[in-house]
Structure formats: C-alpha cells, structure tokens
Tab-separated table of C-alpha atoms and ligand atoms in Angstrom:
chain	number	residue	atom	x	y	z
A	1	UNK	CA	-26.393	127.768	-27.118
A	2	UNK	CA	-25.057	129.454	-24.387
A	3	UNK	CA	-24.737	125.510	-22.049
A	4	UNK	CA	-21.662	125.358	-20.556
A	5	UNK	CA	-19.785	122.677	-18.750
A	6	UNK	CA	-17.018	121.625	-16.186
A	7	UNK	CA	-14.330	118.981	-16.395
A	8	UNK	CA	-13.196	117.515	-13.323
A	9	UNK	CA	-10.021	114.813	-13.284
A	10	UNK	CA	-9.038	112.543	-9.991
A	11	UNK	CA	-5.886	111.015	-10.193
A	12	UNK	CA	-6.147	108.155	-7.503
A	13	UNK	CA	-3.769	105.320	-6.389
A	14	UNK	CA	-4.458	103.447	-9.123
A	15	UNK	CA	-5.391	105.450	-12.054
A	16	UNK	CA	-7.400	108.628	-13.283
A	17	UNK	CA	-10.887	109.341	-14.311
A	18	UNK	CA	-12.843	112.638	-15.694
A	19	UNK	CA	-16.394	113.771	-14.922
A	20	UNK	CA	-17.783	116.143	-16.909
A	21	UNK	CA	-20.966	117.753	-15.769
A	22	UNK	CA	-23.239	121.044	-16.074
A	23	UNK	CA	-24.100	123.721	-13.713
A	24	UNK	CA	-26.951	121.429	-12.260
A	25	UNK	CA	-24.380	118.427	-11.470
A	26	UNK	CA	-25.563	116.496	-14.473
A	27	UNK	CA	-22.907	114.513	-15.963
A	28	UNK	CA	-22.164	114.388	-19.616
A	29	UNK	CA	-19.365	112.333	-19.917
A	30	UNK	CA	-16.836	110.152	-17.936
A	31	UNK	CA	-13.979	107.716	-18.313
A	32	UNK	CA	-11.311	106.100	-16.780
A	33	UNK	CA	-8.046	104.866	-17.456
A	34	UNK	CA	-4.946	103.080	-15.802
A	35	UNK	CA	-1.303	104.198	-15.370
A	36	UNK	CA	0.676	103.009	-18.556
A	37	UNK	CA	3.567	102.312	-16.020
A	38	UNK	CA	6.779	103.221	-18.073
A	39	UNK	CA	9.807	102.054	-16.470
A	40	UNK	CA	12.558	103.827	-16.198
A	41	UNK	CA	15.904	102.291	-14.645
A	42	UNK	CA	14.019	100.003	-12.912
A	43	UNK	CA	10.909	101.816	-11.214
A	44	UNK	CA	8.134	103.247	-12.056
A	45	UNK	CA	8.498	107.119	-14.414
A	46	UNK	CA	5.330	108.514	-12.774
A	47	UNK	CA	5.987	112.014	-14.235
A	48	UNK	CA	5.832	110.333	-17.674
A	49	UNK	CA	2.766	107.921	-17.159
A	50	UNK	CA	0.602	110.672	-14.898
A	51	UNK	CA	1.153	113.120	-17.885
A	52	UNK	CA	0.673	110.570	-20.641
A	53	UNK	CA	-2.719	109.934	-18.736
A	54	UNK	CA	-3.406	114.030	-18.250
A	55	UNK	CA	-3.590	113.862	-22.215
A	56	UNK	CA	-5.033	110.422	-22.518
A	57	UNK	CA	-7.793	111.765	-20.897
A	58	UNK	CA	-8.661	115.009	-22.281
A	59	UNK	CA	-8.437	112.696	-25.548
A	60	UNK	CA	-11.314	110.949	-24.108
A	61	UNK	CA	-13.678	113.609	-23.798
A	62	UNK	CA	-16.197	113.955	-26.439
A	63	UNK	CA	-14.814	115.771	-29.143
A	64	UNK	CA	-18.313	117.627	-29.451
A	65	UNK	CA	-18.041	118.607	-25.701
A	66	UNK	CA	-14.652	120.202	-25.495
A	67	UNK	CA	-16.036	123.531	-27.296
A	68	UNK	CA	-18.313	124.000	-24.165
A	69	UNK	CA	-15.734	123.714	-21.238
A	70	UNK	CA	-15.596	126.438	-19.113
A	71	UNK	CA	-13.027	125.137	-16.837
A	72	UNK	CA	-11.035	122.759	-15.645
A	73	UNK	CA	-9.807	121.652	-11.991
A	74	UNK	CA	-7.501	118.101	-10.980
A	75	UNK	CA	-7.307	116.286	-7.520
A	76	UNK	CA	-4.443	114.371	-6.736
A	77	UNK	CA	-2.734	111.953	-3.955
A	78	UNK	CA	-2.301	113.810	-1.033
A	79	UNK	CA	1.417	114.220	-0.353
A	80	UNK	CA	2.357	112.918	-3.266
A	81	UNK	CA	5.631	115.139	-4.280
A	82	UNK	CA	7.358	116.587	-7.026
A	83	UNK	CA	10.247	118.846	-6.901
A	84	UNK	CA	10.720	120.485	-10.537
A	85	UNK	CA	13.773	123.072	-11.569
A	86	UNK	CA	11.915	125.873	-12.383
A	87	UNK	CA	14.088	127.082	-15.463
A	88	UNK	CA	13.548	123.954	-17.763
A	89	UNK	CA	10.784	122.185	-15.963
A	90	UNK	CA	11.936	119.293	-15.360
A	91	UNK	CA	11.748	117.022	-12.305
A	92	UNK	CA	14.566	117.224	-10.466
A	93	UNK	CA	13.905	114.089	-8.334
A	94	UNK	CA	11.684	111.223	-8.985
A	95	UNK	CA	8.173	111.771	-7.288
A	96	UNK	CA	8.121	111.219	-3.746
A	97	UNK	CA	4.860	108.962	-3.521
A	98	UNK	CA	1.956	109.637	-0.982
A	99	UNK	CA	2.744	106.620	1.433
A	100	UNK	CA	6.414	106.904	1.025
A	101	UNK	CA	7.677	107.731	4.196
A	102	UNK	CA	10.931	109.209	4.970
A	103	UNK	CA	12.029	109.056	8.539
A	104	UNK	CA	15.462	110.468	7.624
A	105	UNK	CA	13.912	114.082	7.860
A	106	UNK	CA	11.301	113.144	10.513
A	107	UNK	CA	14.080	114.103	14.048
A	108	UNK	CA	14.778	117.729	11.789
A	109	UNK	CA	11.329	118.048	11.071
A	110	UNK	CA	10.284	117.964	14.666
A	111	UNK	CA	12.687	119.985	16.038
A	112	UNK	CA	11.459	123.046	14.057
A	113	UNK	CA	7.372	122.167	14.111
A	114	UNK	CA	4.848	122.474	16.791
A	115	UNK	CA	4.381	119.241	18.905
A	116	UNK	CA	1.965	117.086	17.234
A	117	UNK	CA	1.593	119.221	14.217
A	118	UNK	CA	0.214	117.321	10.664
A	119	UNK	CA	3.988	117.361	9.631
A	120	UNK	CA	5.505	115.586	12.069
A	121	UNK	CA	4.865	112.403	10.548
A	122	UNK	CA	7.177	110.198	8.172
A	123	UNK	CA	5.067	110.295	4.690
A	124	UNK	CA	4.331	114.651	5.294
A	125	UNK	CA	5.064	116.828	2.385
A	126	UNK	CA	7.611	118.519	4.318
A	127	UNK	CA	9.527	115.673	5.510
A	128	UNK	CA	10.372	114.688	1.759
A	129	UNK	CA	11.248	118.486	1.169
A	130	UNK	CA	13.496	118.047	3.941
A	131	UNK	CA	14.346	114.700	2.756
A	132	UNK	CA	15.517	115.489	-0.632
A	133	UNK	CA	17.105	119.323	0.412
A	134	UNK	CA	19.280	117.166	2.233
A	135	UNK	CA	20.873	115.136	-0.491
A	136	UNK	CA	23.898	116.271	-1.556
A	137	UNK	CA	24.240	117.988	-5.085
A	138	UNK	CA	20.827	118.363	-5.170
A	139	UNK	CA	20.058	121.599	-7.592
A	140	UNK	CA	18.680	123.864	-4.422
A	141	UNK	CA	18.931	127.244	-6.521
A	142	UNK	CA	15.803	127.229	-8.903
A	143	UNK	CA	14.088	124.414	-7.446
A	144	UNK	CA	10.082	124.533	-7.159
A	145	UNK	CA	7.797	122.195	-5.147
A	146	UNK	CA	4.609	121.067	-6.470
A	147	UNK	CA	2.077	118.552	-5.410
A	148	UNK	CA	1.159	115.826	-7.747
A	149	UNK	CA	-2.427	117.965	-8.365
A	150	UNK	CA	-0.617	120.944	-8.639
A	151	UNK	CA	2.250	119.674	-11.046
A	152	UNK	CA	-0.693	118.662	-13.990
A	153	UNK	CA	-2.242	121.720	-13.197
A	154	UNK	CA	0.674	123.484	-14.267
A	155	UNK	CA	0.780	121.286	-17.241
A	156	UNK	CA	-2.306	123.102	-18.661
A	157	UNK	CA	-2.549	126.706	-17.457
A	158	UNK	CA	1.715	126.559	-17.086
A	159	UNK	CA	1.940	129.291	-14.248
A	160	UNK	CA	4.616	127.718	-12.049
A	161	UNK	CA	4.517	127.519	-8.144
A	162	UNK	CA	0.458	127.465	-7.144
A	163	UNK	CA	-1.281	125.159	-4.889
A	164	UNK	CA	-4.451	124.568	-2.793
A	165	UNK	CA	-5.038	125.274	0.862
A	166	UNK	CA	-5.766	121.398	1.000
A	167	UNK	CA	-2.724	120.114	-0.696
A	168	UNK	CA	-0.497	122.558	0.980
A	169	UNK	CA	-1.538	121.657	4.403
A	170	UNK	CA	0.966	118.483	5.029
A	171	UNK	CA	3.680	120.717	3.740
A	172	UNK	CA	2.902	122.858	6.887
A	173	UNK	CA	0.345	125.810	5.076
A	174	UNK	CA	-1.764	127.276	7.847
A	175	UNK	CA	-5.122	127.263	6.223
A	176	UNK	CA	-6.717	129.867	9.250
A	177	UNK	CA	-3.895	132.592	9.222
A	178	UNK	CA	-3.289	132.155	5.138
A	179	UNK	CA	0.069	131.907	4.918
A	180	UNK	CA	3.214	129.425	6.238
A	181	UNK	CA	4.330	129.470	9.543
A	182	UNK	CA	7.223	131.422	11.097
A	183	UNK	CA	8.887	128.351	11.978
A	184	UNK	CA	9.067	127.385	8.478
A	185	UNK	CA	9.196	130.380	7.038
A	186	UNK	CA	12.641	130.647	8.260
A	187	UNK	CA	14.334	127.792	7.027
A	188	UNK	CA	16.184	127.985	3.571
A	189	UNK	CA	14.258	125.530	1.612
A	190	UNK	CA	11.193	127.445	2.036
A	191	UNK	CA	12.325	129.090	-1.036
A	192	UNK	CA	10.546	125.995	-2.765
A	193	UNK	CA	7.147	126.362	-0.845
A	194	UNK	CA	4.261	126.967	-3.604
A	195	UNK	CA	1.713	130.205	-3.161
A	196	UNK	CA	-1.322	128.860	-2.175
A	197	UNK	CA	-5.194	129.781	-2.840
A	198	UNK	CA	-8.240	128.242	-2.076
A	199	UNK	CA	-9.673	124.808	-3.505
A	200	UNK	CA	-11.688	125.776	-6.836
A	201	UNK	CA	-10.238	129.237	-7.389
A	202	UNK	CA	-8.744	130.487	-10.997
A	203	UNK	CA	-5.361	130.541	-11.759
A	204	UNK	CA	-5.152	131.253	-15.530
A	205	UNK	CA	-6.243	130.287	-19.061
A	206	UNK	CA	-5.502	127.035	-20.768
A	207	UNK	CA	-2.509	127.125	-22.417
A	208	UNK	CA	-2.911	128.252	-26.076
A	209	UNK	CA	-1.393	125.192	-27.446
A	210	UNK	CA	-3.357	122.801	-25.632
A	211	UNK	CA	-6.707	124.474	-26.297
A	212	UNK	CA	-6.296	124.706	-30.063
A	213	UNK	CA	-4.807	121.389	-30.317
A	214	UNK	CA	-8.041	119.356	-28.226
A	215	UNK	CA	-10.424	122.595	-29.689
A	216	UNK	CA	-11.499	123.647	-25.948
A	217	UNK	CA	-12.543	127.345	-25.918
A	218	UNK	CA	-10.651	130.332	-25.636
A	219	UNK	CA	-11.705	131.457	-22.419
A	220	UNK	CA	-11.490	128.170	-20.673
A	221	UNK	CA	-9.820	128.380	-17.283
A	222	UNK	CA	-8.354	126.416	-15.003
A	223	UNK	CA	-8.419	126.016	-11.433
A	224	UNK	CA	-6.815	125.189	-8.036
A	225	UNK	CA	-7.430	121.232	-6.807
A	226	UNK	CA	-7.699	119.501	-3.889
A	227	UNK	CA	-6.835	115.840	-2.611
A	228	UNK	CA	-8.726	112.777	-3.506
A	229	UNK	CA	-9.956	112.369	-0.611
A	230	UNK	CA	-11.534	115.839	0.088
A	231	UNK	CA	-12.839	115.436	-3.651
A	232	UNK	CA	-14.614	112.223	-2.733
A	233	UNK	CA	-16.469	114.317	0.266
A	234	UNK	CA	-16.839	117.079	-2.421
A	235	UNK	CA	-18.682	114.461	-4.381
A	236	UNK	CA	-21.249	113.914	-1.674
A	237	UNK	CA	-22.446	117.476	-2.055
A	238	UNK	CA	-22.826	117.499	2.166
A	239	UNK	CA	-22.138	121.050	2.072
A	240	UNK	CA	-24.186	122.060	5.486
A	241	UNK	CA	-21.973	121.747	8.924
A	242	UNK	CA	-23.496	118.778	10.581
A	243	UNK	CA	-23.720	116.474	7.670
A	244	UNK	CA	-20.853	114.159	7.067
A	245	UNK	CA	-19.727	111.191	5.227
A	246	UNK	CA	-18.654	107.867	6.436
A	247	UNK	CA	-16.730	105.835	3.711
A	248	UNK	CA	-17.021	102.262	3.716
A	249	UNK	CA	-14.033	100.737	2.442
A	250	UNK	CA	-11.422	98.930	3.498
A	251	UNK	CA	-10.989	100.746	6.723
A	252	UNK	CA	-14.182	103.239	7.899
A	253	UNK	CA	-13.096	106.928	7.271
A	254	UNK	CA	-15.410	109.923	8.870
A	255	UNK	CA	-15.329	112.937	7.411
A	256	UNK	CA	-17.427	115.912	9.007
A	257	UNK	CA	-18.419	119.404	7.773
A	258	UNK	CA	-17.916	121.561	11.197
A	259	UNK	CA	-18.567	125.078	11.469
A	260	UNK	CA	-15.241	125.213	14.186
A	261	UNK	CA	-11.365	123.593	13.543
A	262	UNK	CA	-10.667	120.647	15.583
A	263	UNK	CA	-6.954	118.514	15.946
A	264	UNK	CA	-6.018	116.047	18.135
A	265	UNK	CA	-2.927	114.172	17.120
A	266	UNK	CA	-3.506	111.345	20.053
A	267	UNK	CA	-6.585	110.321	17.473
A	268	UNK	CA	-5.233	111.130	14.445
A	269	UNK	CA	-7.982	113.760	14.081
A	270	UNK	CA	-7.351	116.546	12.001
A	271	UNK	CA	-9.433	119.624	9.914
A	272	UNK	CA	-8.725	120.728	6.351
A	273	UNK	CA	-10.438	124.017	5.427
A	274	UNK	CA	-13.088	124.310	2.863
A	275	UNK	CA	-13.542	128.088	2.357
A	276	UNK	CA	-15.480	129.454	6.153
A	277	UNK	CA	-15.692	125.697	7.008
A	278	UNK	CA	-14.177	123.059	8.362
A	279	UNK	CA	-13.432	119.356	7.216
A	280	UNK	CA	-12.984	117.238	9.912
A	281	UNK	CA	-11.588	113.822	9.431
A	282	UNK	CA	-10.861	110.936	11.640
A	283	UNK	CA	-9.928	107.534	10.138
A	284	UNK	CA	-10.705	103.971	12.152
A	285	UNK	CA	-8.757	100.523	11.210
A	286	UNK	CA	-12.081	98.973	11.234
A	287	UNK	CA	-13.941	98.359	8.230
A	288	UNK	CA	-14.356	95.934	5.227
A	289	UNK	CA	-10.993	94.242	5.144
A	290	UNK	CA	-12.204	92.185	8.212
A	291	UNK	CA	-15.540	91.098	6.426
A	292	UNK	CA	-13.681	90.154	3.554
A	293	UNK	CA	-11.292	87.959	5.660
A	294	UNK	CA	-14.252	86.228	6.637
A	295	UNK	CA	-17.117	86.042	3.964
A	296	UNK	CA	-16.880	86.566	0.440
A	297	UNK	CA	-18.777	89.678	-0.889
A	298	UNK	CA	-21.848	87.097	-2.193
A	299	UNK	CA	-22.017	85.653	1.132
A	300	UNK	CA	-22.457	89.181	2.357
A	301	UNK	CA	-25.295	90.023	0.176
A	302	UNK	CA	-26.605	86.732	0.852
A	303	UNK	CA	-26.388	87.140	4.592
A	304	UNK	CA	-27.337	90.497	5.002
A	305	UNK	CA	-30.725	89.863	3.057
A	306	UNK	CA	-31.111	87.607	6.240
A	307	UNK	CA	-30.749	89.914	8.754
A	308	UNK	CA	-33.694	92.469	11.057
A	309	UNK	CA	-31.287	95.469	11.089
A	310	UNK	CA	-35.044	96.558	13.684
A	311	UNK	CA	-33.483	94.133	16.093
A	312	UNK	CA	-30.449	94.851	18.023
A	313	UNK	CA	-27.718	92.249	18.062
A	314	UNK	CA	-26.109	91.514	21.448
A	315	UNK	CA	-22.833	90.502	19.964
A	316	UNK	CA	-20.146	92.852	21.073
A	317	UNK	CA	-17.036	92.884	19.161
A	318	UNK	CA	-14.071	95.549	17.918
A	319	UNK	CA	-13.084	93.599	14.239
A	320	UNK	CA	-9.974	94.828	13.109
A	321	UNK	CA	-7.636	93.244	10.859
A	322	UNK	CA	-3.918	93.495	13.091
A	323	UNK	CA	-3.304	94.897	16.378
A	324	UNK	CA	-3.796	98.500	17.269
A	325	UNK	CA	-6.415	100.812	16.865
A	326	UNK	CA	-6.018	104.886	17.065
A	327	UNK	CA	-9.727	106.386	16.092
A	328	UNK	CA	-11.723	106.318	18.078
A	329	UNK	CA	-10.297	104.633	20.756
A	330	UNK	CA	-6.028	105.573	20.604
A	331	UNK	CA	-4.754	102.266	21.683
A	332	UNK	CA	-1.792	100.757	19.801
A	333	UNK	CA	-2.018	97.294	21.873
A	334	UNK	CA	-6.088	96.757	20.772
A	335	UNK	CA	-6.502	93.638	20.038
A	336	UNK	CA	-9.341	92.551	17.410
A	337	UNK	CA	-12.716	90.650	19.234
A	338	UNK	CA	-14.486	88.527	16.710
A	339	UNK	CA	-15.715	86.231	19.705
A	340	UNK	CA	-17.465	84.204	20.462
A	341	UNK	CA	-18.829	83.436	16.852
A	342	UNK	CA	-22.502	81.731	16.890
A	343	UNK	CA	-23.523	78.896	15.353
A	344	UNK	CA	-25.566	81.058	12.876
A	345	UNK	CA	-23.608	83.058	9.866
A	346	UNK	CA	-26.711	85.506	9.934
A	347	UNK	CA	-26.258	86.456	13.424
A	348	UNK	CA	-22.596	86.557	13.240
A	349	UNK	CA	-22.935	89.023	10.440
A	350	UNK	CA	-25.191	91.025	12.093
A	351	UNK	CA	-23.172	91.362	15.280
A	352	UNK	CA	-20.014	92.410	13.207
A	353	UNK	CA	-22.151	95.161	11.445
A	354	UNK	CA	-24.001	96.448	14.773
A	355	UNK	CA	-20.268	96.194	16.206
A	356	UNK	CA	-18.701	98.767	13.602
A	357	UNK	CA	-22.005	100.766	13.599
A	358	UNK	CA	-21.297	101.047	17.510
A	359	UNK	CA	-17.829	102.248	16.598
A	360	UNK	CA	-18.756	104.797	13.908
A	361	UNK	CA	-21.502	106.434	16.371
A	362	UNK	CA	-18.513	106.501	19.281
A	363	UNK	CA	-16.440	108.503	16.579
A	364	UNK	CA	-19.095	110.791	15.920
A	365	UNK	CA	-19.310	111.224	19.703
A	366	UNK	CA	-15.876	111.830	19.894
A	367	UNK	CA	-15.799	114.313	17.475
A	368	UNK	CA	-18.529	116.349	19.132
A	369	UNK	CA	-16.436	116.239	22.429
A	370	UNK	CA	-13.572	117.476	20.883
A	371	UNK	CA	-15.197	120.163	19.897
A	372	UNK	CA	-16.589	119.827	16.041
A	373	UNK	CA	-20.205	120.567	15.007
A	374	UNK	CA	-23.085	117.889	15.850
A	375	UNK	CA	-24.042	115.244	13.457
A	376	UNK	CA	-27.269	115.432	11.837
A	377	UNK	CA	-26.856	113.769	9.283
A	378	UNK	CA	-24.454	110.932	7.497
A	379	UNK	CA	-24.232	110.177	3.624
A	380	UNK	CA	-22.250	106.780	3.183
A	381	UNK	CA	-19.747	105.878	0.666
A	382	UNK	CA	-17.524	102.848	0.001
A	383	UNK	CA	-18.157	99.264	-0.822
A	384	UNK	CA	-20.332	99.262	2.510
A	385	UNK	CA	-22.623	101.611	0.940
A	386	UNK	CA	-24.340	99.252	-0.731
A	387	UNK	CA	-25.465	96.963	2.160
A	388	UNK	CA	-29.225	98.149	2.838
A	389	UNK	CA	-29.765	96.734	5.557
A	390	UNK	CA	-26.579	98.038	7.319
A	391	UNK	CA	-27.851	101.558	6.535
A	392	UNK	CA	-31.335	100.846	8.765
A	393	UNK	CA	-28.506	98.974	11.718
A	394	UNK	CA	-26.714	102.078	11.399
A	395	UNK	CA	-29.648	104.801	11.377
A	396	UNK	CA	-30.941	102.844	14.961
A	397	UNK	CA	-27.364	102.626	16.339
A	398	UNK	CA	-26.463	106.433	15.520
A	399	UNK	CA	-29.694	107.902	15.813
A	400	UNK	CA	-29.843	109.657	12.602
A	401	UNK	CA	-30.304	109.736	9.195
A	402	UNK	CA	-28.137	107.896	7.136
A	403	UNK	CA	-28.191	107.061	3.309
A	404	UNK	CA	-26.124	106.332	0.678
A	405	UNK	CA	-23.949	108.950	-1.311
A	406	UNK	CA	-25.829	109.393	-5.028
A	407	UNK	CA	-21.951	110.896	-6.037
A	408	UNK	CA	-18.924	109.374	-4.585
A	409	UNK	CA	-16.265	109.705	-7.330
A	410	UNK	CA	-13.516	112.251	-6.628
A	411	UNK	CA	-13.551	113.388	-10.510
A	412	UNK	CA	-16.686	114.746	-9.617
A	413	UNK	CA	-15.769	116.651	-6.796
A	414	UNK	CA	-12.819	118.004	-8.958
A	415	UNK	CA	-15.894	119.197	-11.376
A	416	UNK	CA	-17.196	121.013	-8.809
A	417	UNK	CA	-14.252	122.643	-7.902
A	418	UNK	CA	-14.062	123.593	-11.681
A	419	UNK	CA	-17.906	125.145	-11.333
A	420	UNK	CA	-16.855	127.206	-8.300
A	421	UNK	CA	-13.880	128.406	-10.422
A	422	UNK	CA	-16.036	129.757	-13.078
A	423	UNK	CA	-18.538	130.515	-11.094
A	424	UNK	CA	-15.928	132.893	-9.488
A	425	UNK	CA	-13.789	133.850	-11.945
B	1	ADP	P1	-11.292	100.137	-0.638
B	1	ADP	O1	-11.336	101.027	-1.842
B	1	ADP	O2	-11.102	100.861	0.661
B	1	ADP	O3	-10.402	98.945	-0.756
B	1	ADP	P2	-14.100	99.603	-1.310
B	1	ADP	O4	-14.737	100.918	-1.136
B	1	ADP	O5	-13.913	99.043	-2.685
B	1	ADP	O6	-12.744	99.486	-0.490
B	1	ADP	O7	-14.982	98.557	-0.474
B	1	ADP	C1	-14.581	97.224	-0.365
B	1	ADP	C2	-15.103	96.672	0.931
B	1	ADP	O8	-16.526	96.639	0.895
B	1	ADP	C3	-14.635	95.253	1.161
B	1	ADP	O9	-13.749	95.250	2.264
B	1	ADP	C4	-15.897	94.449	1.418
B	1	ADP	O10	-15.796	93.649	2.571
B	1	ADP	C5	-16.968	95.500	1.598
B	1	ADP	N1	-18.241	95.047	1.029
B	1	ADP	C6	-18.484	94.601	-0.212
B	1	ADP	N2	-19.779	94.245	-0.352
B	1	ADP	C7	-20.373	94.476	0.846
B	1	ADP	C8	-21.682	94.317	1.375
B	1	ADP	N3	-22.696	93.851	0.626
B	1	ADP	N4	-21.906	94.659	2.659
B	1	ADP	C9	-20.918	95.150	3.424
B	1	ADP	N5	-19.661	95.317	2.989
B	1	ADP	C10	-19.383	94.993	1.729
C-alpha cells in the first residue's frame, strides 16, 4: 500500500513521548517514557539519558510501522543548551538546562543587545553561550551550538550545525529578516551559532545505520523541530490568525495565532514565527497552582458540578500563588485577593473561576491593544481543560467560543512538523 506515516517525539521536562499519525492526523501509535537519569560525578548525564531515550523510543514503535515512516521531526526544551566539538562530537560542556539561569553573562549580554530584547534575560540561549565562552580553557576552536531538539536531530540525520527559527530565537535569530543580528554577528563566539530553517522543513535522510538497524525506509527524512511549547499549540491544529489557545496548568499561558509581530518586554509578551504568521504568547502567574492550594482536584469536580457558569459571580479576586504578577497586569508588588471567602465552597469556587476568566479575557484585550490579531476563537488545554462548566464561565466572560483542545500533546505537534516536512520535501 502506498499509506504513509509521520513520527513526531517531544522531549519535555520530565520525559519523552512519540505520536505517530497519518496524513489525516490519525494516530497509530504512541508511548512514553521517563529519563533513566544516569549519574555522572554527581549530577545528572542528560546527553546520555536524552539519547538512551531517542533510541528507547524508536524501539517502541511498532515494529510493523517503522517500514511506513516518511519522516521524522523532535521538539525539545526551549533553551535548553548543548555545546558539542564538532570534530568528535562530543559535548564539550554539560547541558545548560532550560531554567538554568546564568547571570554571569547577563551585564555582557546587554551591553551588546537591543533594550528589552528576548536575550536579555538570565536563562537565554545566548547568555549560556556567553556563559560558557567565557570559561577559561574552554575548546573555542571547533565548538558547535545546538539546542537540545536540534542535538537528537543530529543524532539521526547527523548533519551538524541546523536549527529552527523557534529554537534559535532566545539565542538572538531574527525570525523576520532570516538571519542573526549585526550586533551578534560581530562577536567571536558567533562562530558557534547554528544555520537556521523553518519549523518542519527537511534537512536530510536518516542515517543509514539507524534505518537498517530499526528497518525504517530508505527515503525517510528528517526534519527541523520546534519547542515544546510551540508543539503543544501545534497540537491544537488553531492554524487561522484569531484562534488561540489558553493552557490551563499550573499557571494560565495564552498563546495567539496573529497575522502581525507583537513584543513588549514590560509584559513579558513576545512572538515566535510560524512560517507568514505569528505566535504570540503571553504567560500569567495565575492558574491552577492556587486551586490546588485550596481544594483537592475531587473537590473541584465535585464543586464545579455545583456551579450555574449562566450566572455571573460577584466575587472579585486576582488568585495568585506569591507576590507579583507581570501578564496582564506588569506589577511585581501584586498581591494575591482570595477575599472575602463565603460561607459556601460552591460560590467560592465559582468566584475564583469567573476571577481568572476575567483575567484571561483582559489578556486577550491586551493583546489586541498591543497590536496582535482579534480573538475569535480559544481552544483550551491544561488540567483546566477539563472543567465543563468553566468552559460555559469562560465563553460568557470572553465573549467567544471556547472549547477544549481534542490534541494537546507536543509529540503530536512534532508529527505535524514531520507531515509538513514531507509534505515539502
Ligand atoms: P502543569 O503541567 O502546569 O503542572 P496541568 O496541566 O497538569 O498543570 O494541570 C494541573 C492543574 O489543573 C492543577 O493546578 C489543578 O488545580 C487544575 N485542575 C485539575 N482538575 C481541575 C478541574 N476539574 N477544574 C479546574 N482545574 C483543575
């Protein structure tokens, strides 16, 4: 038969997973597993247990299945850091992990970016470039920069030095002009910088020995990544400008398709590009943690059956877990409001979800001031997604259309990065 399919693989915080679907979106064939966590002088070898898992992985996929893969794309941690020697290799530092931060390089940093620009901030790509080009001995000549989706990319089409548009852009990558910046095209360890293409486009064939060793085909390619976040909006298939996707998690993330870029460092608002569109993202320290401080997720189910999301609750309150809030309201000093807490758990429920429904249509708002493309409509992802009857308090509060994503796992954004890459190729 002439079916062919796509393998998609998210390497997340906490471990990986594959999705492997058809041209429709159908999915054949998943899996997960964790980090094996070798240690090595006492922390973590992440280069050895991320490519243990690469393999585990493609081990997992039905052996039946391989023969049909047409190709192959990986998102990964965004800023997550490796810094190979290109003659052997090898890692030539330990991975510099995505919330690492390294303030060291932050003063040099600045003095050589725009004001506000994405890099200026401790845990940027280019602050651990600058980080580690400053230790001495470090082997500067043949050294190569990857990002952690790039890097087991590499490990399977073995082309060294490519990245994505997405990845590249907290190394400094200007997504709108194509190439790096003046500014840092003139300093010396922009020798290490990776070329970049677009999310989803073909780099190369699998490498020979990997393809005859797990039997994939011979003209199965692979393709450039993205982050796990962008692959989680991927996921969502909101591929018009106007529709966007609020996750639900621990904190409440917006992410909106826009036809036009938008930044504003004050809000921690910032656009990634996906091919003549924009990804808008803004990221609020509301969210689940503070229901979980307070009610068990039975009680919420429990609760929330309780509740007429048609009614509005007068309860006004900003729940955040600690001090300080930046999107959308930039105020360091805010203070969480949880009071005055009624008698009834139903009502108190209902005036914390109205409350960050209230918040989530003020981002949208902001966004639209700023600049980006209306909202029409929202797909929701997240633990949050779940609660029904926070989807009809939303829909009334924002005014629009809101249901839950059927797709949110990155892997299967990742597999349709690998579709566009054959579809292209
Ligand atoms: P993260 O990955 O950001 O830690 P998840 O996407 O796993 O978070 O979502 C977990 C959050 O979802 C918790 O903070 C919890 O309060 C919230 N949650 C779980 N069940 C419900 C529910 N029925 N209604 C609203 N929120 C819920």
């Amino acid at each position: 038969s002439d079916q062919r399919l796509y393998l998609g693989m998210d390497f997340g915080t906490s471990g990986a997973r594959f999705a492997l679907i058809d041209k429709h979106g159908t999915i054949f064939s998943e899996a997960k597993r964790e980090y094996p966590k070798y240690m090595s002088e006492e922390t973590i070898d992440w280069i050895r247990s991320w490519k243990t898992t690469l393999f585990s992985l493609l081990e997992d996929v039905p052996v039946n299945l391989r023969q049909l893969i047409a190709s192959i794309s990986i998102d990964g941690t965004s800023a997550t850091t490796i810094i190979l020697d290109s003659n052997t290799g090898e890692s030539l530092w330990r991975p510099f992990l995505y919330s690492e931060s390294c303030p060291d390089a932050l003063p040099m940093v600045k003095s050589i970016a725009p004001a506000n620009h994405t890099v200026c901030s401790g845990t940027s790509t280019l602050c651990k470039l600058v980080s580690w080009w400053n230790i001495e001995g470090a082997n500067k000549t043949s050294a190569v920069l990857l990002h952690q989706a790039d890097w087991l990319l590499w490990l399977l089409h073995g082309k060294l030095g490519v990245s994505d548009y997405n990845n590249a852009l907290k190394v400094g990558y200007d997504p709108e002009v194509e190439s790096y910046p003046p500014w840092l095209l003139s300093q010396p360890y922009s020798q290490l910088l990776p070329s970049v293409k677009a999310p989803g486009a073909s780099i190369g064939f699998l490498k020979e020995d990997i393809r005859t060793k797990f039997g994939f085909p011979k003209d199965c390619v692979v393709c450039t990544g993205t982050t796990d976040s962008i692959a989680a909006f991927l996921a969502a298939r909101a591929t018009e400008p106007g529709k966007s996707v609020t996750s639900l998690g621990s904190t409440l993330a917006i992410k909106l398709l826009s036809t036009n870029r938008i930044e504003d460092a004050r809000f921690g608002v910032y656009s990634h590009r996906l091919d003549d569109k924009w990804l808008v993202g803004g990221a609020s320290n509301t969210g689940g943690a503070v229901l979980r401080q307070i009610f068990t997720d039975e009680q919420l189910e429990k609760l929330s059956d309780l509740i007429n999301p048609m009614e509005a609750s007068p309860l006004d309150y900003y729940p955040l877990q600690a001090v300080g809030e930046r999107f959308p309201l930039a105020d360091p000093e805010m203070a969480p409001r949880l009071h005055p807490r009624p008698q009834s758990d139903v009502e108190y429920l209902h005036g914390i979800l109205e409350s960050i429904a209230r918040i989530e249509a003020k981002a949208y708002r902001l966004l639209k001031d700023l600049g980006a493309t209306q909202v029409e409509e929202v797909f929701t992802a997240g633990g949050g997604a779940k609660n029904e009857k926070w989807i009809r308090i939303r829909e009334r509060v924002l005014g629009l259309p809101v249901r839950r994503a059927i797709q949110t796992e990155a892997a299967y954004g990742a597999a349709l990065l690998a579709l566009k890459g054959a579809q292209h190729n």
